[in-house]
Structures are given as structure tokens and as C-alpha cells.
């Protein structure tokens, strides 16, 4: 492994900044007037600004955000995004708008993801030019572009960097590398909850590979340094995760298995590239599924296949078989695995959760345990006719090489996570892992690990294919590969939704008044609430409204009252119980309502019943 030079890093940084503009065009021309998505992007824009607003005002109450009033820990209803938000703090301090900073952070997240994957590929291939391919695959693969409404998933830089410094620590044992691993492990967890859980599985896989493939005397001291750095990182981020546990207990926020299964990937998702991709969408959208779009393009797949072909060495000499005691234990494990699989098959065929004294919630649990036992069995001894003594011998002497085999394993881990509840292994984690894996609503996003590994392997294939050629020919071949990737990935035209740069006059007024309790904004529905949350960054007053992955029960009850054909008079008591003292009625937002007059009728009745009194009217240009 080799270290990149500063000049290479600077050139790669410029490349990926320009690439982030290219792949999201025309977003760079609309930083202050539009968003790629008018729902989740408005939520994340508000979250970024709330992190800046609150961390310097009252950091101990960071999670008591000013939406869903009077509920507590409302920031924990979504991602807190703090690790990405800090990059916007100087821009907020300079007075730039919520909208502008959110768009800049999206572009920056994509650029840094590409740069981090480039650094990882540069480390393992030693080729800074070919490594550009890894960054393009990782940062701009169709799945990533399909995630434009979810800004946090553009921030994959720290996932790649923690892997880079984890590999460096196991290779060199340097404390600096271990410290940087811990830093990026923590930063990743502060940026994206999904990536935090995925990175934990990634680290376990890399350590298991190191345990098998390295000398024990070298591996254990370095693994202890990794464990220490990881433990410190976890302690550092625990305060950011306690509110999630507290909110889950308070509001019963638990993901059901059916919901997790719906957002689990399927093999057919590898055939879809998302509606944004104008090259493949007409051919692949027939198989589209929510949160799918795994197809990484033909160029990346062909380059990765080329890497495996070029890296493949001669067949190794046959190793001496494992010692007899280990083979005897392995045969005993074989018997356990066989018996367990027969039991699982019987339970599945008979559709009975109880077989004699055994209670089986899911026969797949037996399959998952049998799979784990199979790994233990192979770690003890391979079958007698194999060229390898055991799994450790295979990891050390595999024909593709130790490090390429690791990246193949990472790709496999990404697929396993992405398929989620459709595999017995992830289902076992959800059923047995408590709140940790139930916090992951969309397991299919684990495909990010596959894309990272694929990008590195593709860069490796390009580096091997162009090695030994003249500088001109190498540059031309690499440029051709990058052009092919761009042709496959670019998502023109990305639609940018219009967002008013200037907030409505009522919000500027609200910023200036002392408010007792909170404000409630009408109408309340899924289409309108993101705008109310987005504009909450103008005044920072508490509002009953909200938009997130969860809603408190009393908020949901109020929304249900307002959704009735005739809004009942009990709505006034419900709003008072929530602590609302001010009602803002947006007449201009009524165009999408099926029965707009019901709000006007409710207002007239409220005034006549003495439930409220008008304060004023704030005209808007439209």
C-alpha cells in the first residue's frame, strides 16, 4: 500500500468537485432557488440549519427541535446529520440561507465521497489515475443518484475513510492510523445512522479477515489498537444516540418487520438503474422497486471482472490437511449443521412453529445459525480434498490475492445487508439484535458497501490493464473508461423544484414576536408539512407541525381531525392541549386541497365560538 502525494490529492479534489457539479446539473445554477426534492430535501435542509442554530445556543437540548411541539427529542425522529452539518457552519455564520447551504452540502458530500473512495483505491492499487474510477463509481453510481432526496446518503466519505485507515492500521500498526480510523468511525456515525450500523459490520468483517489471513503475533496488537480507537469513538457518539433510544421508548417508535422487509432489496434490483438514468430507465423500470436501483453500469462490472482475471494467480500447492483433532470437531459441526437444516426444512414444510419441545419463530433462524457454524467449521478445516487446510489458509493463499479477496467479501457483505429480510441471516439480526437493527428502516441501502468494493476492484482492473503502457496510452485508456462511466451514469436532466428564496412575510413577523407555547400552521398534510418545517429555520419558534419518519401520537390525532370532511370543533381543544397559542392559515397552500372551504368554515366557527381572534393578514406576492 502506498501513500498519495499532496499534488495528487489536490488534483483529485478538483476532479470530484467538478464531477459533482456535472452529475447533478443544473443544481449548481439553482443553489438559492431550487432543490432536487421538495419533501425530504426540505427536511434535511432544516436539520442542517437547526444543528448550527442549537449547538451554539443550547447544545444539551440539541434534540429538542422546534417541530412537533410539545414533543421532546423530535430531532431523533429523523437523522441528526451533525457530521455533515458542521461543514456548513461557516456558511451559516456568514449569513447564507438555509436553502443555499443545503445544496452546497449535497454537492460537497458527493465530492468528498468520490475523493475518499479515490484515496482508498489509490492506497491499494498504487495508481492515482485509475483510482478516479473508484470515486466515480462510488459517488455517482445510479443508486446514489436515485438517493438525491436523501442528502445523508451522499455523505459516504467517512465510510470509505474509516475503511482506508482500518486497513492501514492492520498493515502498519501505526497509532496515527488507528486514531484516524477512530475519528472517521465516529464521524461516520454522526453523519448517517444507516452507515453507522453498516460500518460496524464492515469493521467486524475486516477484523475477521485479518484474524484469518495474518500472523497472530502481528494481528492481535493491531486489532487491540483498532478496538481501543473504536471504543473511544463509540463513547464519543453515544450522547447523540441516547435521544433515539429515549424517543423510541417514549413514542413507541419501532420499525416493524413488514416495513423492513418492504425496503429490503431483491436480486432483480440489480437490473434497475433508477428513473433518473436516461440510458437504462426505459429498459429496466419494469422491475423497479422502492429503494432498489442497484445496477452499477456495465463499465464498472467489466472492469471489476477484468481485475479478478488479471489478479488471478496460479493454483497454490496443496496444503497439509488440518490436524486430526480439528477435523474431528469439524465433523461434529457437520452433524449439527445437517440436523439443523433438516429441522428447518421440516418446520417450513409443515408450516409449524412448534416441533416437539422446540419453538421456532422462524425456520430461517436455524439456517442463519447453521451458516455461522459453517464458517466456524471451515475455519477449523476445509474438506479433505481441498487445496487449502482451512479458511485462514484460503484467505492467505487465495488465487486472487489477500486484499482483492477482502474487497470481494465486502461486496458480498453489502449484498447480504441490502437483501435484508429476504435472507435468513439479516432476518436473524433483526429478530435478535434488538433496537440496533430495527433502527434500519431500509436495509437495501447496504448496497453502498457493494458499490465501494466494486469501485475499488474496477480501479484495480483498469490499473492492471494499463500497466506497462506509455503515459499517453494509459491516460487515453483511463479517460475512455471515465467517459464511459459518465455516459452510463449521468442523469440529465435532473429536475430541480422551485423554492422561494425569500420566506413569506408571516414568517419574518413571527421571528420578531414573543410566542407563548407554539404555533400551528394550517393546512396540515404530507404535501405541505415539509414547507412548514423548512421555514421553521426562519423564525426558530416552536411549531406543532412536523415532517419526519415518525410523528408523535397526538400530532397524528390532530392531523386526523383536520383530514375529516368537516373539521370538528374539537380541533380547538386538541390544539390547545398541544400548547398552540397561534394559528397561521396559509390560504395560498389550499390549491391542492380537495375541500379547501372546510378550513375556512372551521375558522369562521372558531371565531364565532370565541375559540380564537384574528390578529392580521400578511399578503404574499402570489
XYZ file of C-alpha atoms in Angstrom:
622
model
C 0.000 0.000 0.000
C 1.274 3.459 -0.925
C 0.549 6.959 0.339
C -0.846 9.613 -2.063
C 1.083 12.807 -2.681
C -0.406 16.208 -1.889
C -0.464 17.162 -5.557
C -2.451 14.031 -6.395
C -4.936 14.771 -3.626
C -5.449 18.358 -4.801
C -5.974 17.273 -8.395
C -8.434 14.554 -7.355
C -10.326 17.034 -5.155
C -10.797 19.414 -8.088
C -11.847 16.494 -10.307
C -14.563 15.338 -7.928
C -15.837 18.850 -7.235
C -16.331 19.310 -10.967
C -17.834 15.821 -11.247
C -20.388 16.575 -8.518
C -21.485 19.647 -10.475
C -21.646 17.687 -13.728
C -23.637 14.737 -12.426
C -26.200 16.965 -10.672
C -26.512 19.671 -13.323
C -28.317 22.114 -13.254
C -28.314 22.156 -9.450
C -25.169 24.316 -9.323
C -27.087 27.071 -11.127
C -30.028 26.883 -8.685
C -28.313 26.865 -5.287
C -30.555 29.650 -3.965
C -33.751 28.890 -5.842
C -34.381 25.140 -6.003
C -33.984 21.643 -4.593
C -33.846 18.215 -6.278
C -36.704 17.148 -4.000
C -39.370 19.290 -2.334
C -40.112 16.874 0.501
C -37.188 15.125 2.225
C -34.667 17.697 0.973
C -36.590 20.432 2.783
C -36.463 18.379 5.957
C -32.705 17.809 5.713
C -32.116 21.494 4.891
C -33.890 22.422 8.125
C -31.924 19.770 10.079
C -28.592 21.145 8.855
C -29.537 24.652 9.948
C -31.052 23.503 13.258
C -27.773 21.769 14.170
C -25.926 25.062 13.683
C -28.586 27.141 15.445
C -28.891 24.937 18.522
C -25.354 23.683 19.105
C -24.178 27.216 19.920
C -27.387 28.234 21.700
C -28.271 25.266 23.910
C -26.218 22.171 22.961
C -27.638 20.000 25.748
C -31.056 20.341 24.120
C -29.902 19.742 20.552
C -32.551 17.062 20.024
C -35.434 19.181 21.352
C -36.020 20.687 17.927
C -38.692 23.257 17.158
C -41.069 20.913 15.300
C -43.767 18.570 16.602
C -44.232 20.845 19.636
C -44.555 19.954 22.529
C -42.937 16.542 21.933
C -39.378 16.006 23.135
C -36.357 14.656 21.263
C -38.010 15.492 17.960
C -34.690 15.658 16.082
C -34.412 11.933 16.837
C -37.448 11.275 14.646
C -35.025 11.570 11.707
C -31.277 11.540 11.101
C -29.461 14.277 13.029
C -26.879 14.751 10.219
C -24.495 16.500 12.604
C -21.335 15.111 10.994
C -22.296 16.673 7.661
C -23.859 19.830 9.111
C -20.568 21.014 10.637
C -19.238 21.643 7.124
C -21.995 24.211 6.697
C -21.386 26.060 9.975
C -19.037 28.669 8.431
C -21.583 29.316 5.679
C -24.404 29.838 8.169
C -22.161 32.114 10.219
C -21.583 34.155 7.062
C -25.342 34.661 6.757
C -26.027 32.352 3.806
C -29.510 30.895 3.517
C -30.831 27.516 4.642
C -31.520 26.627 1.016
C -28.108 27.632 -0.336
C -26.174 25.782 2.354
C -28.257 22.611 1.939
C -27.448 22.484 -1.769
C -23.767 23.167 -1.157
C -23.657 20.355 1.403
C -25.225 17.968 -1.088
C -22.577 18.747 -3.705
C -19.822 18.657 -1.113
C -20.962 15.273 0.220
C -20.834 13.764 -3.248
C -17.416 15.289 -3.984
C -15.941 14.081 -0.691
C -17.376 10.604 -1.223
C -15.644 10.409 -4.576
C -12.391 11.743 -3.132
C -12.458 9.278 -0.218
C -13.084 6.287 -2.498
C -10.273 7.566 -4.731
C -7.935 7.656 -1.724
C -8.894 4.103 -0.767
C -8.362 2.801 -4.310
C -5.136 4.795 -4.628
C -3.923 3.123 -1.454
C -4.493 -0.446 -2.594
C -3.726 -0.108 -6.323
C -0.918 2.452 -6.209
C -2.368 4.121 -9.321
C -3.818 7.629 -8.747
C -5.246 7.921 -12.263
C -7.065 4.587 -12.321
C -8.325 5.264 -8.797
C -10.515 8.052 -10.210
C -12.767 5.287 -11.497
C -13.404 4.092 -7.934
C -14.505 7.569 -6.886
C -16.877 7.950 -9.829
C -18.445 4.529 -9.238
C -18.850 5.090 -5.506
C -20.137 8.672 -5.606
C -22.240 8.719 -8.782
C -23.481 5.160 -9.320
C -27.207 5.158 -10.300
C -28.250 4.100 -6.786
C -26.564 7.199 -5.367
C -28.311 9.487 -7.859
C -31.620 7.820 -7.012
C -30.941 8.900 -3.413
C -30.751 12.641 -4.207
C -33.822 13.296 -1.998
C -31.840 11.844 0.934
C -28.809 14.087 1.355
C -27.317 11.948 4.121
C -26.683 9.131 1.662
C -24.481 11.403 -0.417
C -22.166 11.614 2.594
C -20.317 8.313 2.185
C -16.841 9.796 2.572
C -16.329 8.749 6.169
C -17.389 5.167 5.428
C -14.610 4.906 2.836
C -12.083 6.726 5.021
C -12.641 4.544 8.083
C -12.001 1.506 5.884
C -8.855 3.125 4.491
C -7.371 3.799 7.920
C -8.547 0.470 9.292
C -6.567 -1.265 6.544
C -3.591 0.987 7.215
C -3.700 0.187 10.927
C -3.736 -3.555 10.293
C -0.933 -3.138 7.739
C 1.383 -0.834 9.682
C 0.226 -0.803 13.291
C 0.804 2.963 13.482
C -1.061 4.796 16.238
C -1.785 7.720 13.924
C -3.662 5.450 11.537
C -5.617 3.912 14.427
C -6.525 7.381 15.692
C -7.721 8.436 12.246
C -9.751 5.236 11.966
C -11.456 6.102 15.261
C -12.053 9.683 14.122
C -13.736 8.668 10.871
C -15.623 5.828 12.555
C -17.171 8.397 14.900
C -17.706 10.973 12.153
C -19.483 8.401 10.007
C -21.801 7.558 12.921
C -22.579 11.266 13.398
C -23.481 11.665 9.746
C -25.722 8.720 8.902
C -27.375 6.181 11.212
C -27.660 3.590 8.433
C -23.981 3.947 7.557
C -23.103 3.703 11.256
C -24.644 0.229 11.539
C -23.222 -0.864 8.177
C -19.749 0.290 9.228
C -19.913 -1.823 12.378
C -20.499 -4.941 10.271
C -17.768 -3.809 7.869
C -15.224 -3.479 10.671
C -16.111 -6.912 12.033
C -15.626 -8.417 8.568
C -12.226 -6.765 8.064
C -11.053 -7.862 11.520
C -12.245 -11.416 10.880
C -10.341 -11.413 7.590
C -7.247 -10.088 9.342
C -7.538 -12.738 12.049
C -7.625 -15.453 9.401
C -5.095 -14.047 6.940
C -2.376 -12.559 9.172
C 0.125 -13.876 11.652
C -1.436 -13.862 15.102
C 1.557 -12.162 16.751
C 1.206 -9.254 14.324
C -2.572 -9.155 14.125
C -3.540 -9.063 17.814
C -1.621 -5.905 18.868
C -3.000 -4.059 15.849
C -6.507 -5.355 16.444
C -6.278 -4.093 20.029
C -5.393 -0.632 18.704
C -8.429 -0.795 16.394
C -10.664 -1.931 19.253
C -9.421 0.896 21.511
C -9.943 3.530 18.818
C -13.385 2.108 18.029
C -14.393 2.070 21.712
C -13.363 5.709 22.145
C -15.304 6.621 19.009
C -18.417 4.856 20.281
C -18.190 6.658 23.619
C -17.879 9.956 21.770
C -21.056 9.418 19.748
C -23.195 7.791 22.464
C -24.658 11.184 23.541
C -26.002 11.583 20.003
C -27.701 8.184 20.125
C -29.234 8.264 23.610
C -32.094 10.550 22.408
C -33.005 7.954 19.763
C -33.394 5.286 22.428
C -35.328 7.694 24.636
C -37.672 8.732 21.822
C -38.215 5.101 20.860
C -39.318 4.278 24.415
C -41.453 7.410 24.776
C -43.304 7.239 21.477
C -43.107 3.543 20.658
C -41.011 4.204 17.565
C -40.115 0.668 16.494
C -39.801 -0.485 12.904
C -41.977 -3.495 12.159
C -40.599 -6.486 10.295
C -43.068 -5.954 7.449
C -41.824 -2.402 6.909
C -38.179 -3.501 6.976
C -38.991 -6.339 4.565
C -40.690 -3.938 2.137
C -37.498 -1.873 1.937
C -35.235 -4.909 1.580
C -33.584 -5.461 -1.774
C -34.230 -8.259 -4.230
C -31.955 -9.861 -6.840
C -33.967 -8.224 -9.618
C -32.958 -4.807 -8.229
C -29.546 -5.358 -9.831
C -31.325 -4.932 -13.168
C -32.711 -1.449 -12.439
C -30.813 1.841 -12.621
C -33.469 4.279 -11.429
C -35.816 6.634 -13.283
C -33.156 9.381 -13.459
C -30.920 7.339 -15.725
C -31.999 8.126 -19.264
C -29.873 5.353 -20.777
C -31.188 2.375 -18.798
C -34.507 3.550 -17.347
C -36.609 2.669 -20.430
C -35.227 -0.875 -20.314
C -35.192 -1.509 -16.576
C -38.040 0.398 -14.912
C -40.418 -2.534 -15.372
C -38.592 -4.169 -12.443
C -38.419 -1.018 -10.319
C -38.990 -1.325 -6.589
C -38.789 1.209 -3.790
C -35.175 1.779 -2.725
C -33.848 -0.647 -5.359
C -31.872 0.595 -8.386
C -28.731 -1.459 -7.699
C -27.472 -1.726 -11.299
C -23.934 -0.234 -11.249
C -23.466 0.015 -15.013
C -21.696 -2.280 -17.447
C -18.364 -0.426 -17.387
C -17.819 -0.896 -13.656
C -18.784 -4.569 -13.800
C -16.494 -5.276 -16.766
C -13.539 -3.502 -15.147
C -14.073 -5.400 -11.887
C -14.231 -8.685 -13.803
C -11.018 -7.683 -15.573
C -9.402 -7.088 -12.178
C -10.292 -10.571 -10.956
C -8.922 -12.069 -14.167
C -5.677 -10.086 -14.037
C -5.165 -10.616 -10.310
C -5.820 -14.333 -10.506
C -2.610 -16.242 -9.905
C -1.649 -19.877 -10.383
C -3.278 -22.558 -8.287
C -1.441 -22.904 -4.975
C 0.243 -26.053 -3.809
C -1.953 -28.461 -1.882
C -1.637 -27.715 1.824
C -1.226 -30.295 4.528
C -4.647 -31.168 5.972
C -5.734 -29.721 9.294
C -4.683 -31.691 12.405
C -6.917 -34.684 13.331
C -8.437 -33.051 16.452
C -9.686 -30.126 14.386
C -11.083 -32.433 11.716
C -12.966 -34.394 14.385
C -14.534 -31.205 15.745
C -15.380 -30.192 12.179
C -17.204 -33.491 11.599
C -19.203 -32.903 14.770
C -20.186 -29.444 13.490
C -21.202 -31.037 10.178
C -23.628 -33.232 12.077
C -25.085 -30.222 13.892
C -25.475 -28.296 10.633
C -27.138 -31.232 8.896
C -29.546 -31.817 11.771
C -30.402 -28.129 11.986
C -31.111 -27.838 8.276
C -33.352 -30.912 8.387
C -35.221 -29.398 11.322
C -35.639 -26.078 9.464
C -36.861 -27.885 6.350
C -39.391 -29.873 8.388
C -40.705 -26.738 10.097
C -41.014 -24.933 6.749
C -42.764 -27.833 5.004
C -45.153 -28.493 7.856
C -45.688 -24.748 8.441
C -45.499 -25.401 12.156
C -43.686 -23.002 14.504
C -43.500 -25.746 17.160
C -41.798 -29.090 16.687
C -41.911 -31.118 19.870
C -40.173 -29.128 22.633
C -38.742 -26.621 20.111
C -40.460 -23.318 19.415
C -39.359 -21.869 16.094
C -40.455 -18.336 15.392
C -38.754 -18.550 12.018
C -37.059 -21.623 10.496
C -34.640 -19.176 8.894
C -33.083 -18.666 12.316
C -31.796 -22.229 12.165
C -30.420 -21.566 8.688
C -28.628 -18.453 9.959
C -27.115 -20.346 12.882
C -26.140 -23.168 10.532
C -24.415 -20.617 8.291
C -22.419 -19.271 11.220
C -21.477 -22.806 12.219
C -20.382 -23.497 8.645
C -17.918 -20.605 8.850
C -16.562 -21.981 12.136
C -16.299 -25.426 10.555
C -14.292 -24.062 7.586
C -12.090 -22.069 9.934
C -11.214 -25.373 11.613
C -10.751 -27.459 8.489
C -11.606 -27.488 4.783
C -12.853 -30.721 3.205
C -10.008 -33.234 2.902
C -9.701 -32.971 -0.910
C -9.324 -29.182 -0.883
C -6.058 -27.437 -1.732
C -6.444 -25.407 1.442
C -6.120 -26.539 5.028
C -8.730 -24.158 6.440
C -10.353 -20.784 5.927
C -7.283 -18.935 7.175
C -5.082 -20.776 4.682
C -7.579 -19.891 1.929
C -7.597 -16.195 2.903
C -3.782 -16.103 2.832
C -3.217 -18.041 -0.402
C -6.356 -17.442 -2.449
C -5.629 -17.131 -6.160
C -6.939 -13.576 -6.471
C -4.787 -12.320 -3.607
C -5.427 -11.492 0.014
C -6.586 -7.858 -0.408
C -8.754 -8.441 -3.526
C -10.407 -11.318 -1.667
C -11.201 -8.899 1.156
C -12.909 -6.494 -1.236
C -14.879 -9.357 -2.754
C -16.006 -10.187 0.794
C -17.011 -6.548 1.386
C -19.056 -6.620 -1.812
C -20.749 -9.805 -0.612
C -21.477 -8.223 2.768
C -23.100 -5.252 1.021
C -25.365 -7.548 -0.987
C -26.265 -9.570 2.113
C -27.271 -6.430 4.017
C -29.100 -4.970 1.026
C -31.271 -8.070 0.620
C -32.288 -7.565 4.244
C -35.274 -9.573 5.410
C -35.169 -11.643 2.234
C -32.234 -13.584 3.699
C -32.378 -15.608 6.919
C -29.102 -14.053 8.083
C -30.237 -10.425 8.211
C -33.655 -11.507 9.460
C -31.883 -13.212 12.351
C -30.084 -9.948 13.167
C -33.352 -8.009 13.146
C -35.106 -10.559 15.343
C -32.185 -10.985 17.749
C -30.277 -7.686 17.553
C -32.759 -5.571 19.456
C -33.177 -1.889 18.630
C -29.903 -1.689 16.695
C -31.064 -3.409 13.516
C -34.690 -2.391 13.931
C -33.450 1.198 13.611
C -32.548 0.440 9.997
C -35.726 1.089 8.052
C -34.150 0.483 4.626
C -31.650 -2.391 4.592
C -31.306 -2.052 0.805
C -29.074 0.947 1.419
C -26.391 -1.524 2.474
C -25.629 -1.708 -1.254
C -23.285 1.207 -0.547
C -20.689 -1.363 0.618
C -21.043 -3.272 -2.639
C -20.568 -0.061 -4.631
C -17.450 0.866 -2.645
C -15.867 -2.537 -3.171
C -16.906 -2.605 -6.832
C -15.321 0.794 -7.412
C -12.008 -0.313 -5.902
C -11.995 -3.541 -7.935
C -12.866 -1.623 -11.117
C -9.944 0.740 -10.493
C -7.719 -2.267 -9.902
C -8.776 -3.818 -13.201
C -8.043 -0.595 -15.076
C -4.674 -0.218 -13.358
C -3.651 -3.770 -14.290
C -4.915 -3.447 -17.861
C -2.943 -0.223 -18.492
C 0.221 -1.153 -16.594
C 3.361 -1.025 -18.732
C 1.825 1.161 -21.439
C 3.114 4.588 -22.384
C 1.839 7.583 -20.431
C -0.194 8.756 -23.392
C -1.879 5.399 -23.931
C -2.522 4.929 -20.210
C -4.097 8.365 -19.920
C -6.216 7.801 -23.012
C -7.465 4.414 -21.758
C -8.334 5.790 -18.313
C -10.037 8.832 -19.862
C -12.084 6.496 -22.066
C -13.172 4.466 -19.028
C -14.217 7.646 -17.207
C -16.154 8.847 -20.242
C -17.971 5.527 -20.488
C -18.911 5.722 -16.804
C -20.113 9.287 -17.262
C -22.190 8.261 -20.266
C -23.811 5.483 -18.204
C -24.344 7.442 -15.002
C -25.183 10.978 -15.892
C -28.795 11.745 -15.011
C -29.703 14.625 -17.291
C -31.990 16.335 -16.844
C -32.312 16.227 -13.058
C -35.477 18.112 -12.211
C -34.996 20.968 -9.769
C -38.115 22.045 -7.925
C -38.678 25.748 -7.385
C -38.247 27.107 -3.858
C -38.876 30.730 -2.946
C -35.647 32.329 -1.810
C -37.448 34.848 0.402
C -39.706 33.488 3.171
C -43.325 34.560 3.424
C -43.897 37.826 5.346
C -45.706 35.984 8.141
C -42.520 34.082 8.984
C -40.484 37.272 9.181
C -43.130 38.674 11.519
C -43.160 35.523 13.635
C -39.408 35.855 14.134
C -39.957 39.191 15.907
C -42.744 38.283 18.362
C -42.712 36.596 21.744
C -44.759 33.420 21.470
C -46.430 31.665 24.381
C -46.331 27.936 23.657
C -46.202 27.045 19.969
C -47.715 27.895 16.620
C -49.820 25.601 14.453
C -49.972 26.032 10.687
C -52.919 25.099 8.505
C -53.345 23.179 6.251
C -51.654 20.108 7.682
C -50.882 17.243 5.320
C -47.954 15.346 3.861
C -47.680 17.611 0.818
C -47.478 20.847 2.806
C -45.703 19.968 6.047
C -42.164 19.903 4.550
C -42.578 23.594 3.658
C -43.645 24.442 7.216
C -40.633 22.589 8.627
C -38.267 24.183 6.105
C -39.481 27.684 7.015
C -39.155 26.934 10.735
C -35.497 27.859 10.201
C -36.604 31.452 9.563
C -38.124 32.126 12.977
C -36.990 29.200 15.216
C -40.258 29.369 17.142
C -41.793 26.015 18.194
C -44.440 24.703 15.821
C -46.919 21.864 16.258
C -46.340 20.872 12.634
C -43.662 18.439 11.544
C -42.424 16.116 8.824
C -40.276 13.114 9.560
C -40.006 9.360 9.617
C -42.212 9.359 12.714
C -44.946 11.536 14.137
C -45.993 11.714 17.816
C -49.413 10.191 18.508
C -51.038 13.499 19.484
C -49.774 15.142 16.305
C -51.179 12.268 14.257
C -54.512 12.632 16.043
C -54.650 16.337 15.157
C -53.865 15.586 11.509
C -56.696 13.038 11.511
C -59.146 15.679 12.808
C -58.124 18.105 10.068
C -58.466 15.371 7.443
C -62.166 14.825 8.198
C -64.664 16.116 5.576
C -65.912 18.626 8.140
C -63.315 19.738 10.667
C -64.933 19.163 14.100
C -64.984 21.855 16.750
C -62.959 19.548 18.991
C -59.939 20.615 16.937
C -59.617 23.755 19.084
C -59.275 21.801 22.312
C -56.836 19.415 20.648
C -54.627 22.301 19.546
C -54.787 23.926 22.986
C -53.754 20.634 24.605
C -50.698 20.651 22.359
C -49.800 24.104 23.650
C -50.651 26.029 20.491
C -51.415 29.708 21.065
C -51.101 30.958 17.490
C -52.721 29.678 14.293
C -51.246 30.551 10.902
C -53.567 29.832 7.982
C -51.863 29.705 4.581
C -54.623 30.404 2.071
C -52.094 30.145 -0.779
C -51.432 26.498 0.117
C -55.035 25.456 -0.404
C -54.815 24.802 -4.143
C -54.045 21.132 -3.672
C -56.836 20.541 -1.155
C -59.901 18.545 -2.263
C -62.166 20.540 0.076
C -60.470 23.885 0.718
C -63.593 25.519 2.137
C -63.645 23.205 5.145
C -60.720 25.163 6.617
C -62.486 28.482 6.061
C -65.670 27.128 7.631
C -63.706 25.861 10.637
C -62.055 29.264 11.045
C -65.405 31.096 10.945
C -66.874 28.725 13.529
C -63.807 29.084 15.711
C -64.158 32.860 15.717
C -67.881 32.751 16.393
C -67.367 30.309 19.279
C -64.724 32.543 20.807
C -62.007 29.920 20.363
C -59.723 32.433 18.681
C -59.496 36.013 17.457
C -57.829 37.251 14.249
C -54.509 39.075 14.512
C -53.812 40.154 10.954
C -53.346 39.343 7.302
C -49.962 39.014 5.583
C -50.226 39.338 1.806
C -47.945 37.269 -0.416
C -46.910 38.119 -3.989
C -48.998 35.302 -5.465
